[in-house]
Short mmCIF file of C-alpha atoms in Angstrom, two decimals:
data_model
loop_
_atom_site.label_atom_id
_atom_site.label_comp_id
_atom_site.label_asym_id
_atom_site.label_seq_id
_atom_site.Cartn_x
_atom_site.Cartn_y
_atom_site.Cartn_z
CA MET A 22 126.51 105.79 43.82
CA ASN A 23 126.79 107.66 46.77
CA ASP A 24 128.49 110.83 48.61
CA LEU A 25 131.89 109.27 47.98
CA ASP A 26 131.61 108.70 44.51
CA ASP A 27 130.06 111.89 43.99
CA GLU A 28 132.66 113.39 45.87
CA GLN A 29 135.77 111.76 44.11
CA LEU A 30 133.56 112.66 40.57
CA ARG A 31 134.04 116.53 41.57
CA ALA A 32 137.64 116.08 42.60
CA LEU A 33 138.21 114.44 38.89
CA ILE A 34 136.55 116.57 36.60
CA GLU A 35 137.83 119.62 38.55
CA ALA A 36 141.47 118.18 37.96
CA VAL A 37 140.29 118.42 34.50
CA ARG A 38 139.40 122.07 34.24
CA GLN A 39 142.23 123.25 36.60
CA ALA A 40 145.12 121.49 34.68
CA LYS A 41 147.41 124.04 33.50
CA SER A 42 149.10 121.47 30.89
CA ALA A 43 148.35 119.30 28.20
CA GLU A 44 150.06 116.34 29.80
CA LYS A 45 148.47 117.44 32.93
CA ARG A 46 145.36 117.53 31.72
CA ARG A 47 145.62 114.07 29.84
CA MET A 48 146.27 112.79 33.22
CA ALA A 49 143.58 113.83 34.84
CA LEU A 50 141.22 112.72 32.03
CA ASN A 51 142.75 109.05 32.41
CA ALA A 52 141.90 109.02 36.05
CA LEU A 53 138.44 110.62 35.41
CA LEU A 54 137.86 107.89 32.45
CA ARG A 55 138.45 104.87 35.03
CA LYS A 56 136.09 105.73 37.14
CA LEU A 57 133.49 106.83 33.92
CA GLN A 58 133.94 103.41 32.78
CA LYS A 59 132.24 101.90 35.65
CA LEU A 60 129.31 104.09 36.00
CA PRO A 61 126.22 102.27 36.10
CA GLY A 62 123.79 102.82 33.97
CA ILE A 63 125.39 103.57 31.16
CA LEU A 64 123.08 102.93 27.80
CA LYS A 65 123.75 99.91 25.76
CA SER A 66 122.72 98.53 22.77
CA SER A 67 123.02 95.23 20.89
CA HIS A 68 124.06 97.00 17.51
CA GLN A 69 126.72 95.61 15.86
CA ASP A 70 128.39 99.34 15.98
CA TYR A 71 127.52 100.16 19.60
CA PRO A 72 130.99 99.82 20.41
CA GLU A 73 131.91 102.71 18.21
CA ALA A 74 129.10 104.86 19.52
CA LEU A 75 130.60 104.26 22.90
CA ASN A 76 134.24 105.16 21.71
CA LEU A 77 132.79 108.19 19.88
CA THR A 78 131.33 109.34 23.42
CA TRP A 79 134.64 108.75 25.34
CA GLU A 80 135.92 111.04 22.86
CA TRP A 81 133.46 113.77 23.40
CA VAL A 82 133.67 113.40 27.17
CA CYS A 83 137.36 114.32 27.03
CA ARG A 84 136.84 117.10 24.71
CA ASN A 85 133.62 118.73 26.68
CA ILE A 86 134.23 117.85 30.03
CA ASP A 87 134.78 121.67 30.60
CA LYS A 88 131.18 121.96 29.83
CA PHE A 89 129.66 119.60 32.15
CA TYR A 90 127.84 121.24 34.82
CA ALA A 91 126.65 119.44 38.41
CA ASP A 92 124.86 120.74 41.27
CA ASP A 93 126.78 120.15 44.49
CA LYS A 94 124.58 116.60 44.87
CA ASN A 95 124.24 113.77 42.57
CA VAL A 96 127.29 114.65 40.53
CA ALA A 97 127.14 110.96 39.84
CA GLU A 98 123.72 110.61 38.36
CA ASN A 99 123.90 114.23 36.38
CA LEU A 100 127.24 112.79 34.64
CA LYS A 101 125.41 109.81 33.62
CA HIS A 102 122.53 111.76 32.24
CA TRP A 103 124.59 114.37 30.48
CA LEU A 104 127.02 111.14 28.87
CA ASN A 105 123.91 109.28 28.22
CA GLY A 106 122.18 112.45 26.14
CA TYR A 107 125.28 112.29 23.41
CA LEU A 108 125.60 108.60 23.59
CA TYR A 109 121.57 108.27 23.47
CA TRP A 110 122.17 110.28 19.96
CA ARG A 111 124.85 108.31 18.72
CA ILE A 112 122.91 105.17 19.32
CA HIS A 113 120.07 106.64 17.49
CA ASP A 114 122.62 107.37 14.19
CA LEU A 115 123.23 103.67 13.98
CA TYR A 116 119.52 102.80 13.10
CA SER A 117 119.22 105.85 10.47
CA PRO A 118 118.31 104.72 7.16
CA ASP A 119 121.30 107.09 5.46
CA GLU A 120 123.40 105.48 8.05
CA LYS A 121 125.35 108.32 8.95
CA TYR A 122 127.02 106.81 12.15
CA ILE A 123 128.61 103.87 10.20
CA LYS A 124 129.90 106.37 7.16
CA LEU A 125 131.54 108.38 10.14
CA GLY A 126 133.46 105.61 11.41
CA SER A 127 134.63 104.36 8.10
CA GLU A 128 136.07 107.85 7.69
CA LYS A 129 137.81 108.00 11.07
CA ILE A 130 139.50 104.01 9.90
CA LYS A 131 140.55 104.29 6.31
CA VAL A 132 140.81 101.25 4.96
CA GLY A 133 140.67 101.67 1.06
CA PHE A 134 143.58 99.64 0.22
CA ILE A 135 142.45 96.54 1.61
CA PRO A 136 138.93 94.60 0.40
CA ILE A 137 136.94 94.36 3.50
CA ASP A 138 134.14 91.97 3.91
CA PRO A 139 130.80 93.68 4.23
CA PRO A 140 129.62 93.40 7.96
CA HIS A 141 126.68 90.95 8.73
CA SER A 142 123.85 92.73 9.41
CA ARG A 143 121.17 91.46 11.68
CA GLU A 144 118.33 91.74 8.82
CA ASN A 145 120.72 89.22 6.99
CA ASP A 146 120.96 86.57 9.05
CA GLY A 147 117.83 87.08 11.02
CA GLY A 148 120.04 88.65 14.26
CA SER A 149 121.05 85.48 15.49
CA ASP A 150 124.20 84.83 14.42
CA THR A 151 126.55 87.92 13.85
CA MET A 152 130.07 88.01 14.31
CA VAL A 153 129.43 90.02 17.70
CA ASP A 154 127.15 87.96 18.76
CA ARG A 155 129.28 84.94 18.72
CA LEU A 156 132.12 86.47 19.86
CA ALA A 157 130.16 88.17 22.61
CA LYS A 158 130.39 85.00 24.52
CA PRO A 159 133.17 83.42 26.16
CA GLU A 160 132.55 80.15 24.86
CA ASP A 161 129.88 79.43 21.97
CA GLN A 162 127.54 76.43 21.66
CA MET A 163 130.36 74.06 20.43
CA GLY A 164 132.62 75.21 23.39
CA ASN A 165 135.27 77.04 21.21
CA SER A 166 136.45 80.31 23.04
CA PHE A 167 136.96 83.40 21.71
CA LEU A 168 140.41 82.40 20.09
CA SER A 169 139.76 79.38 18.47
CA LEU A 170 136.51 80.90 16.60
CA ILE A 171 139.23 83.60 15.55
CA ASP A 172 141.49 80.75 14.41
CA ARG A 173 138.85 79.27 12.44
CA GLN A 174 137.04 82.37 10.58
CA ILE A 175 140.72 83.03 9.49
CA GLN A 176 141.54 79.73 8.55
CA GLU A 177 138.36 80.04 6.57
CA ALA A 178 139.42 83.28 5.04
CA GLN A 179 142.92 82.09 3.92
CA THR A 180 142.10 81.75 0.66
CA GLU A 181 144.88 80.92 -2.11
CA GLU A 182 143.84 84.31 -3.74
CA ARG A 183 144.09 85.95 -0.36
CA ARG A 184 147.06 84.39 0.76
CA ASN A 185 148.87 85.07 -3.04
CA LEU A 186 151.16 87.56 -2.04
CA ALA A 187 152.55 86.16 1.26
CA GLN A 188 153.08 82.63 -1.15
CA LYS A 189 154.96 85.21 -3.58
CA ILE A 190 156.80 86.75 -1.26
CA ALA A 191 157.75 83.22 0.10
CA THR A 192 158.90 81.82 -2.87
CA TYR A 193 160.70 84.74 -4.28
CA ILE A 194 163.18 84.58 -1.07
CA LYS A 195 163.38 81.08 -0.78
CA GLN A 196 164.56 81.07 -4.55
CA ASP A 197 166.01 84.78 -4.65
CA PRO A 198 166.00 84.24 -8.50
CA ASP A 199 167.98 87.82 -9.37
CA GLN A 200 170.63 86.90 -6.11
CA ARG A 201 169.34 90.48 -5.01
CA LEU A 202 169.15 89.12 -1.42
CA GLN A 203 172.54 87.13 -1.39
CA ARG A 204 174.38 90.71 -2.70
CA CYS A 205 172.86 92.34 0.35
CA HIS A 206 175.68 91.99 2.95
CA PRO A 207 177.87 93.63 5.07
CA LYS A 208 181.21 94.12 3.64
CA GLY A 209 183.32 90.85 4.53
CA LYS A 210 180.37 89.13 5.98
CA PRO A 211 178.16 87.10 2.72
CA ARG A 212 176.54 84.98 5.21
CA CYS A 213 174.72 87.74 7.19
CA ASN A 214 172.98 88.15 4.21
CA ALA A 215 169.03 89.63 3.37
CA GLN A 216 167.77 85.95 1.95
CA PHE A 217 169.31 84.48 5.31
CA LEU A 218 168.49 87.28 7.88
CA ALA A 219 164.54 87.03 6.05
CA MET A 220 164.58 83.35 6.17
CA ARG A 221 165.19 83.41 9.72
CA LEU A 222 163.53 86.62 10.73
CA CYS A 223 160.41 86.27 8.78
CA LEU A 224 159.48 83.22 7.33
CA GLN A 225 160.71 80.55 10.36
CA ASP A 226 158.24 80.26 13.26
CA PRO A 227 158.77 81.20 16.37
CA PRO A 228 161.56 83.95 14.38
CA ALA A 229 165.72 83.33 15.40
CA THR A 230 166.39 85.60 18.29
CA GLN A 231 169.17 88.33 17.52
CA THR A 232 171.37 86.80 20.14
CA SER A 233 171.28 83.47 18.21
CA LEU A 234 172.06 84.98 14.86
CA SER A 235 174.60 86.82 15.88
CA GLU A 236 176.86 83.96 17.75
CA GLU A 237 175.72 81.82 14.42
CA LEU A 238 176.98 84.24 11.94
CA GLN A 239 180.26 85.60 14.46
CA ILE A 240 178.54 89.14 13.90
CA PRO A 241 178.45 92.35 16.53
CA HIS A 242 174.89 92.32 17.06
CA GLN A 243 174.73 96.15 16.54
CA THR A 244 175.84 95.45 12.55
CA LEU A 245 173.12 92.72 12.41
CA VAL A 246 170.83 95.27 13.62
CA SER A 247 171.72 98.41 11.50
CA HIS A 248 172.22 96.08 8.55
CA TRP A 249 168.40 94.33 9.13
CA LYS A 250 166.58 97.53 9.49
CA TYR A 251 168.79 99.86 7.07
CA ALA A 252 169.67 97.81 4.30
CA CYS A 253 167.21 94.26 4.32
CA ARG A 254 164.27 96.01 4.98
CA LYS A 255 164.50 98.30 2.87
CA LEU A 256 165.35 96.26 -0.16
CA LEU A 257 162.00 93.34 1.35
CA ASN A 258 159.91 96.30 1.19
CA LYS A 259 161.09 97.00 -2.54
CA ILE A 260 160.45 93.57 -3.53
CA ILE A 261 157.10 93.22 -1.68
CA GLN A 262 156.27 96.34 -3.54
CA GLU A 263 157.24 94.89 -6.76
CA LEU A 264 155.39 91.49 -6.30
CA SER A 265 152.19 93.31 -5.31
CA ASP A 266 152.22 95.30 -8.64
CA GLU A 267 152.67 91.99 -10.35
CA PRO A 268 149.12 91.25 -12.10
CA MET B 19 149.68 93.84 36.43
CA ASN B 20 149.60 97.25 37.40
CA GLU B 21 146.90 97.15 40.65
CA ILE B 22 147.00 101.00 41.49
CA HIS B 23 145.84 101.96 38.07
CA PRO B 24 142.83 99.53 36.71
CA PRO B 25 143.50 99.66 32.54
CA ILE B 26 141.29 101.87 30.35
CA ILE B 27 138.75 99.90 28.10
CA VAL B 28 138.66 100.56 24.41
CA ALA B 29 135.38 99.23 22.95
CA ILE B 30 135.65 96.76 19.99
CA SER B 31 133.16 96.83 16.99
CA LEU B 32 132.69 94.60 14.42
CA PRO B 33 134.25 96.70 11.11
CA MET B 34 137.43 96.50 13.38
CA HIS B 35 136.89 92.56 13.58
CA GLU B 36 136.21 92.51 9.54
CA LEU B 37 139.46 94.32 9.11
CA ALA B 38 141.74 92.53 11.39
CA LYS B 39 140.19 89.35 9.64
CA SER B 40 141.11 90.92 6.27
CA PHE B 41 144.71 91.51 7.42
CA ALA B 42 145.01 87.80 8.93
CA ALA B 43 143.08 86.44 5.65
CA ARG B 44 146.48 87.23 3.55
CA GLN B 45 149.05 85.30 5.65
CA LEU B 46 150.75 82.51 4.70
CA THR B 47 150.15 80.57 7.64
CA PRO B 48 146.93 80.68 10.59
CA ALA B 49 149.46 81.36 12.99
CA LYS B 50 150.80 84.81 11.30
CA GLY B 51 147.27 85.22 10.31
CA ARG B 52 145.66 84.72 14.16
CA GLN B 53 149.15 87.45 15.08
CA VAL B 54 148.20 89.89 12.98
CA TYR B 55 144.44 89.64 13.59
CA LEU B 56 145.17 90.19 17.67
CA ASN B 57 147.80 93.14 16.17
CA THR B 58 145.60 94.85 14.36
CA LEU B 59 143.09 95.08 17.20
CA ALA B 60 145.76 96.10 19.55
CA ILE B 61 147.12 98.90 17.43
CA TYR B 62 142.98 99.74 16.58
CA ALA B 63 142.98 100.17 20.58
CA VAL B 64 145.96 102.53 21.16
CA HIS B 65 144.86 104.68 18.15
CA THR B 66 141.60 105.61 19.79
CA TYR B 67 142.45 105.94 23.23
CA LEU B 68 145.29 108.10 22.06
CA GLN B 69 142.42 110.19 19.93
CA TRP B 70 140.59 110.43 23.26
CA LEU B 71 143.38 112.53 24.77
CA ASN B 72 143.88 114.59 21.72
CA ILE B 73 147.64 113.15 21.14
CA ASP B 74 147.75 112.76 17.29
CA THR B 75 148.52 109.32 15.45
CA ASP B 76 149.02 108.63 11.40
CA LEU B 77 147.70 104.95 11.26
CA ASP B 78 147.61 105.45 7.50
CA GLN B 79 151.41 105.68 7.53
CA SER B 80 152.15 102.89 9.96
CA ASP B 81 153.40 99.70 8.74
CA SER B 82 151.19 98.54 10.51
CA TRP B 83 148.34 99.14 8.66
CA GLN B 84 149.87 98.73 5.58
CA ALA B 85 148.36 95.09 4.50
CA ASN B 86 151.27 94.29 1.83
CA THR B 87 153.64 94.76 4.47
CA GLN B 88 152.13 92.72 7.39
CA VAL B 89 152.63 89.81 5.02
CA LEU B 90 155.88 89.83 5.75
CA PHE B 91 157.03 91.34 9.01
CA ASN B 92 155.44 91.47 12.25
CA ALA B 93 154.13 95.59 12.16
CA THR B 94 152.74 96.58 14.97
CA ASP B 95 153.68 100.02 14.83
CA LEU B 96 151.68 103.47 15.40
CA ILE B 97 153.17 106.27 14.02
CA LEU B 98 152.87 109.79 16.51
CA PRO B 99 154.16 112.41 14.78
CA GLY B 100 156.55 114.44 16.18
CA ILE B 101 157.28 111.89 18.69
CA GLY B 102 157.87 108.29 16.95
CA ARG B 103 156.41 105.37 16.75
CA LEU B 104 153.98 102.61 19.59
CA GLU B 105 154.32 99.21 19.92
CA CYS B 106 151.21 97.98 20.06
CA CYS B 107 151.83 94.46 21.56
CA ALA B 108 148.69 92.25 22.15
CA VAL B 109 148.21 90.60 25.13
CA LEU B 110 146.42 87.07 26.15
CA ALA B 111 144.05 87.14 28.57
CA ASP B 112 145.78 84.30 30.30
CA ALA B 113 149.25 86.41 30.07
CA THR B 114 151.54 87.12 32.78
CA SER B 115 154.53 88.77 30.40
CA VAL B 116 154.33 90.81 27.43
CA ALA B 117 156.36 89.82 24.40
CA LEU B 118 158.58 92.79 23.16
CA THR B 119 160.46 92.45 19.86
CA TRP B 120 163.96 93.81 19.00
CA ASP B 121 162.89 93.98 15.25
CA VAL B 122 161.21 97.82 15.68
CA HIS B 123 161.99 101.10 13.78
CA SER B 124 165.19 103.52 14.68
CA ASP B 125 161.99 106.18 16.14
CA THR B 126 160.11 103.42 18.26
CA VAL B 127 159.55 105.53 21.61
CA GLY B 128 158.12 102.47 23.69
CA TYR B 129 155.36 99.78 23.81
CA VAL B 130 151.94 99.50 25.02
CA ALA B 131 150.32 96.21 26.50
CA VAL B 132 146.57 96.06 24.98
CA GLN B 133 144.98 92.74 26.10
CA VAL B 134 142.78 91.84 23.68
CA ASP B 135 140.94 88.70 24.08
CA GLN B 136 139.04 88.98 27.75
CA GLN B 137 135.70 90.21 25.62
CA PRO B 138 135.94 90.26 22.02
CA ASP B 139 133.90 93.48 22.45
CA GLN B 140 136.81 95.66 24.36
CA ALA B 141 140.33 95.82 24.87
CA ALA B 142 141.95 96.78 28.03
CA LEU B 143 145.40 99.22 28.10
CA LEU B 144 147.54 97.68 30.38
CA GLY B 145 150.31 100.04 30.51
CA PHE B 146 153.39 100.74 28.74
CA LEU B 147 157.29 100.28 28.85
CA PRO B 148 159.82 102.60 27.19
CA ILE B 149 162.11 101.38 24.44
CA ASP B 150 164.96 99.65 25.52
CA PRO B 151 167.58 100.92 22.96
CA VAL B 152 169.80 97.79 23.75
CA ILE B 153 167.47 95.09 23.77
CA THR B 154 169.23 92.26 22.30
CA THR B 155 166.33 89.90 21.59
CA SER B 156 162.34 89.58 21.71
CA SER B 157 161.90 89.41 25.55
CA GLU B 158 159.25 88.41 27.52
CA THR B 159 158.71 91.09 30.21
CA PRO B 160 156.48 90.31 33.33
CA LEU B 161 153.05 92.85 33.07
CA THR B 162 154.09 93.72 36.67
CA GLU B 163 156.89 95.36 35.26
CA LEU B 164 154.24 97.86 33.05
CA ARG B 165 154.58 101.17 33.54
CA SER B 166 151.71 103.51 34.14
CA LEU B 167 149.61 105.29 31.32
CA ASP B 168 150.00 108.10 33.23
CA ASP B 169 153.55 107.59 33.03
CA LEU B 170 153.21 107.09 29.05
CA ILE B 171 151.54 110.52 29.11
CA LEU B 172 154.77 111.99 30.88
CA TYR B 173 157.26 109.83 28.60
CA LEU B 174 155.30 110.87 25.51
CA ASP B 175 155.45 114.45 26.55
CA TRP B 176 159.11 114.81 27.94
CA ILE B 177 159.86 113.46 24.08
CA GLU B 178 157.29 116.14 22.15
CA SER B 179 158.75 118.72 23.86
CA GLY B 180 162.59 117.91 22.44
CA LYS B 181 163.53 117.27 26.48
CA LEU B 182 165.00 114.04 25.70
CA ASN B 183 167.64 113.21 23.21
CA ARG B 184 168.08 109.53 22.13
CA VAL B 185 172.00 108.99 21.91
CA ARG B 186 171.82 105.61 20.94
CA GLN B 187 169.91 106.53 18.08
CA TRP B 188 172.71 108.63 16.78
CA LEU B 189 174.59 105.98 16.43
CA GLU B 190 172.27 104.97 13.50
CA ASN B 191 173.69 108.72 12.19
CA THR B 192 169.92 110.20 12.59
CA VAL B 193 170.29 113.73 13.55
CA GLU B 194 167.58 114.84 15.40
CA LEU B 195 165.76 118.53 15.15
CA GLY B 196 168.15 121.05 16.45
CA TRP B 197 171.51 119.19 16.58
CA ARG B 198 173.92 119.02 13.81
CA GLU B 199 177.28 117.27 12.90
CA PRO B 200 180.49 119.16 13.49
CA ALA B 201 181.87 120.77 10.80
CA THR B 202 185.63 120.31 11.43
CA ARG B 203 186.25 120.38 15.38
CA SER B 204 185.70 117.30 17.30
CA VAL B 205 186.68 116.43 20.77
CA ARG B 206 189.70 115.16 20.82
CA SER B 207 189.92 111.49 21.90
CA ARG B 208 192.02 108.82 22.22
CA ALA B 209 190.64 105.81 21.91
CA THR B 210 189.88 104.61 18.61
CA THR B 211 188.35 101.07 19.60
CA GLY B 212 184.50 101.79 18.77
CA GLN B 213 182.43 103.76 16.67
CA LEU B 214 182.46 107.55 17.24
CA ILE B 215 179.94 109.98 16.70
CA SER B 216 179.50 113.89 17.49
CA ARG B 217 176.51 116.37 17.50
CA MET B 218 176.67 119.76 17.87
CA LYS B 219 174.26 122.43 18.69
CA GLN B 220 174.75 126.25 19.86
CA VAL B 221 173.02 127.58 22.51
CA GLU B 222 172.75 131.31 23.76
CA LEU B 223 172.94 132.45 27.66
CA GLU B 224 172.95 135.93 28.77
CA GLY B 225 173.43 136.83 24.74
CA GLN B 226 176.65 134.54 24.66
CA ALA B 227 176.61 131.76 21.73
CA ILE B 228 177.95 128.70 23.33
CA ASP B 229 178.77 125.58 21.12
CA LEU B 230 177.45 122.38 22.99
CA GLN B 231 179.13 119.30 21.17
CA ILE B 232 178.48 115.86 22.80
CA GLN B 233 180.52 112.84 21.10
CA VAL B 234 179.50 109.63 21.93
CA MET B 235 181.86 105.92 21.56
CA THR B 236 180.60 102.80 21.54
CA THR B 237 183.08 100.07 23.64
CA LYS B 238 183.06 96.21 23.58
CA THR B 239 179.70 96.33 26.45
CA GLN B 240 176.50 98.05 25.89
CA ASP B 241 177.90 101.12 27.82
CA LEU B 242 178.90 104.60 25.97
CA ASN B 243 181.63 106.75 26.39
CA VAL B 244 180.10 110.39 26.42
CA THR B 245 182.07 113.53 26.20
CA VAL B 246 180.33 116.43 27.52
CA ARG B 247 182.50 119.72 25.41
CA LEU B 248 181.59 123.39 25.58
CA SER B 249 183.35 126.00 23.16
CA VAL B 250 183.11 129.36 21.63
CA PRO B 251 181.50 129.41 18.19
CA GLN B 252 184.54 128.82 15.51
CA GLU B 253 183.92 132.15 14.07
CA ASP B 254 184.95 133.54 17.53
CA ALA B 255 187.73 131.17 17.68
CA ASP B 256 190.62 133.70 19.40
CA ALA B 257 187.62 134.47 21.81
CA CYS B 258 186.97 132.40 25.57
CA LEU B 259 184.02 131.33 27.33
CA PRO B 260 182.13 133.74 29.70
CA ASP B 261 183.78 133.74 33.18
CA GLY B 262 182.04 131.76 35.13
CA LEU B 263 180.15 129.18 32.87
CA GLN B 264 179.58 126.46 34.36
CA LEU B 265 179.16 123.01 32.90
CA LEU B 266 177.05 120.60 35.01
CA ILE B 267 176.22 116.94 34.40
CA LEU B 268 172.58 115.61 36.20
CA ASP B 269 171.67 112.81 37.38
CA ASP B 270 167.97 111.38 36.30
CA ALA B 271 166.46 112.81 39.24
CA GLY B 272 168.04 116.56 38.12
CA ALA B 273 170.85 116.01 40.74
CA THR B 274 174.23 117.56 39.99
CA GLN B 275 176.47 114.73 39.72
CA ARG B 276 179.47 116.78 38.36
CA GLN B 277 180.71 121.02 37.51
CA LYS B 278 183.09 122.19 35.92
CA GLN B 279 183.34 126.06 35.72
CA ALA B 280 185.39 128.54 33.06
CA ASN B 281 187.55 131.01 34.09
CA ALA B 282 188.71 134.24 31.93
CA ALA B 283 191.44 132.19 30.08
CA SER B 284 188.82 129.42 29.74
CA ARG B 285 188.38 128.14 26.31
CA TRP B 286 186.51 125.26 26.56
CA LEU B 287 184.78 123.12 29.13
CA GLU B 288 184.69 119.19 28.92
CA GLN B 289 183.16 116.46 31.14
CA LYS B 290 183.40 113.24 30.48
CA LYS B 291 181.08 110.11 31.51
CA VAL B 292 180.05 106.48 31.16
CA CYS B 293 176.67 105.67 30.75
CA LYS B 294 174.90 102.58 31.09
CA ALA B 295 172.36 101.42 28.51
CA ASN B 296 169.39 103.13 29.04
CA GLU B 297 170.28 105.54 31.27
CA ARG B 298 169.24 109.07 31.51
CA PHE B 299 171.41 112.24 32.00
CA GLY B 300 171.44 116.16 31.85
CA VAL B 301 173.78 118.20 31.00
CA ALA B 302 172.77 121.76 32.80
CA ILE B 303 175.53 125.36 31.37
CA ARG B 304 174.52 127.79 33.41
CA LEU B 305 175.78 131.40 33.09
CA GLY B 306 174.64 134.22 36.16
CA GLU B 307 170.76 133.63 36.32
CA ALA B 308 170.35 131.49 33.27
CA THR B 309 170.40 127.90 32.85
CA ILE B 310 170.15 125.48 30.02
CA THR B 311 168.87 121.76 30.18
CA GLU B 312 169.34 119.14 27.88
CA ASN B 313 168.52 115.31 28.94
CA PHE B 314 169.50 112.56 27.03
CA ILE B 315 169.22 108.77 26.89
CA THR B 316 171.81 106.34 26.15
#
């Protein structure tokens, strides 16, 4: 960092402090974040939850930048120390026995409605093959890219049991046992029914376009959109709920 | 790609990858699984960024975070209470465009493009696009057309502060806060070919109550015929508008396009305008030193 960087950082911090409205402050924070994210010397950790510690740090910076004090020179250096002072303790939390930090992260993202596979821990797998370890490299030893690794993990995870609801919904749509879907159509347009639209928009890959459906069904696009959004989706959500409640 | 403003980076942790995998595991096909996996990272990145900036989100209530809903629909929404929804669009590292879907909620206000596979432990927020209310098909939009995240902040603030009325939503029978459906009186119209909807609100200038009524009529194209009418409140039906009251139609930069002025005998003032899709315009009502402005997007 040189004098120019110090000057830029001082101006960016001052812009946040002087902002007279919430949106001006947010725009000033945008500019500051872009600069800070390139600041050399930010603490790193190989812990799998380090990204959460870093995100918490950016949030803390946004909320507390008004309290930051720097002498006239060395703004970048002072800022780095100030930021790392907070990040150090967030990383420290990651290694604390009571896993306080990890619980904090879990509370921020509530996922209680779906069972999550327990995170791999370095202790369990010898510290050499966690998901992040593997994903962190653009290509693994097998020459696989990040996307193909994801694809492979998804395929392994997509067991029959986990895909049960998706399968039940697809079967229901195809069979429409009570004709509930077929009966859901705009007046005088029986072909534009919820079964037909769900097949084309949700089960077909790639999904049909609105234009092609409008032409095929000879129905104005506004009618099609309104019917899909306000009648079909509502009915389909109800059916999803019913099927998911089944034992 | 927006070259002036580099992206903002959000870190992606292992638990988030595990959640994305859990969502993906429930999908019918591997392709849908990948889509849901990448969507989850994009939604989380936008949510996290908005938290930094102290902009409220409601991830728990968003369709995209409902494991059952995702199984059928391609849900990418993130609810911003009091504002609407942002669609969070995952973009691959080698992509030059972002796919925008038309199948969005009526309160969707825009799309945020998020690059998710450059590095697995981070996502890059590239920019945003406001909702195009007449998008007729899922379209690929070049990344070069993305607007900056600063524009996103201004846009969200504009909506949150109630400065932007989304007229095309009214056609879906929504009534935005501060507006109501007129009871009996309506703007006269000879044309009856399209769908017709009216909304009104009462404003007060210099102690004088005035009814502002907006009538919207669809046409055979995406254009909307908009009629703006000022009148005295119904309970004062025999009264006249204040002498000197002005009704101005403004363009998106706030410049006056046309204006009318009431005299001592005026019962109402009216302006008509044909609006293109996604057109912004303003209506200013002025009396003496007082001015009230309402902004609209069609």
